[in-house]
XYZ file of C-alpha atoms in Angstrom:
130
model
C 136.203 117.258 151.360
C 137.644 116.852 147.957
C 140.620 118.913 146.942
C 143.036 119.291 143.848
C 145.875 121.434 142.967
C 147.342 122.717 139.801
C 150.479 124.495 139.594
C 151.089 126.299 136.315
C 153.568 128.946 134.907
C 152.155 130.221 131.861
C 154.134 130.742 128.629
C 150.975 131.245 126.630
C 148.259 132.837 128.600
C 145.416 131.541 126.685
C 146.422 128.076 126.522
C 146.897 128.617 130.521
C 143.478 129.637 130.861
C 142.016 126.960 128.717
C 143.985 124.318 130.796
C 142.792 125.895 134.165
C 139.138 125.624 132.872
C 139.672 121.919 132.000
C 141.236 121.225 135.380
C 138.205 122.710 136.740
C 135.641 120.644 134.732
C 137.704 117.519 135.313
C 137.455 118.315 139.120
C 133.987 118.906 139.079
C 132.964 115.940 136.969
C 135.130 113.633 139.519
C 133.036 114.888 142.732
C 130.760 112.474 144.103
C 127.139 112.489 144.945
C 125.443 114.966 145.311
C 126.794 115.972 141.804
C 127.008 119.778 140.950
C 124.600 121.013 138.670
C 125.488 122.146 134.925
C 124.731 125.806 135.895
C 126.750 125.747 138.947
C 129.815 123.954 137.159
C 129.525 126.915 134.639
C 129.804 129.432 137.262
C 132.645 127.658 138.800
C 134.544 127.342 135.455
C 133.782 131.110 134.552
C 135.375 132.171 137.925
C 138.448 130.073 137.456
C 138.918 131.389 134.129
C 138.316 134.996 135.394
C 140.840 134.555 138.447
C 143.657 132.667 136.240
C 143.216 135.560 133.543
C 143.670 138.112 136.310
C 146.817 136.431 137.840
C 148.470 136.087 134.145
C 147.534 139.410 133.185
C 148.456 141.265 136.622
C 150.020 138.682 138.691
C 153.604 138.069 136.703
C 152.726 135.183 134.460
C 152.603 132.555 137.042
C 149.888 130.983 139.174
C 148.585 128.103 141.304
C 145.116 126.850 141.034
C 143.526 125.056 143.993
C 139.767 123.950 144.077
C 138.151 122.097 146.996
C 134.681 120.791 147.082
C 132.921 121.376 150.851
C 129.265 120.093 151.213
C 127.491 122.931 150.394
C 130.277 125.178 148.303
C 133.149 124.820 145.936
C 136.123 126.946 146.873
C 138.317 128.129 144.009
C 141.816 129.528 145.066
C 144.366 131.346 142.847
C 147.734 132.277 143.970
C 150.212 134.567 142.264
C 153.576 136.207 142.927
C 152.314 139.869 142.698
C 151.434 141.717 145.966
C 149.132 144.037 144.110
C 145.769 143.376 145.458
C 142.915 143.210 142.938
C 140.354 146.164 142.417
C 137.209 146.874 140.437
C 137.741 149.378 137.870
C 135.125 150.699 135.313
C 134.810 148.345 132.379
C 136.290 149.471 129.144
C 133.498 149.347 126.453
C 135.763 151.154 123.865
C 139.335 149.976 123.711
C 138.740 146.386 125.015
C 140.980 146.610 127.827
C 138.869 144.751 130.472
C 137.296 145.558 133.656
C 134.589 143.242 133.673
C 136.090 140.193 135.381
C 136.431 141.206 139.070
C 133.030 142.662 139.247
C 131.812 139.125 137.652
C 133.689 137.205 140.344
C 132.337 139.227 143.258
C 128.872 138.792 141.748
C 128.679 135.237 141.268
C 130.719 134.108 144.534
C 128.877 134.174 148.030
C 132.230 135.285 149.369
C 135.659 136.461 148.097
C 138.842 136.867 150.133
C 142.044 138.092 149.012
C 145.042 137.016 151.456
C 148.349 138.324 150.859
C 151.384 135.973 151.106
C 153.917 136.048 153.895
C 156.827 136.558 151.288
C 154.801 138.525 148.750
C 152.062 137.275 146.441
C 148.663 136.901 147.164
C 145.546 134.311 147.092
C 142.262 135.193 145.695
C 139.889 132.795 147.274
C 135.937 132.592 145.772
C 133.296 130.438 147.637
C 130.650 129.437 145.073
C 127.212 127.611 145.719
C 127.473 123.833 145.169
């Protein structure tokens, strides 16, 4: 199993999301054979982007990203300090306040688990096909 961990405290959320996407691409490019396909890699990067964005927007501005490669799956885990659990909401097509990301993550992942932390916070873990 190949793993990588990156801890970030975001001062500028947009650059933090871009760094998380780049960390995911670097991780995926470093995997041995069998290499992950381009479409699967793009899906992993999209899920990383959504989970990190949610952690920054709703989790207090700090997050930890962990990526792990398993024989048949890629695991994306994002931890943040907020105890508030993610919830699906109706996407906002008028004011642009979001509501799309959580639905997307649940649709793209084989499995999504939210684990409350022992001292507050939570980890959102998505398992994606390799």
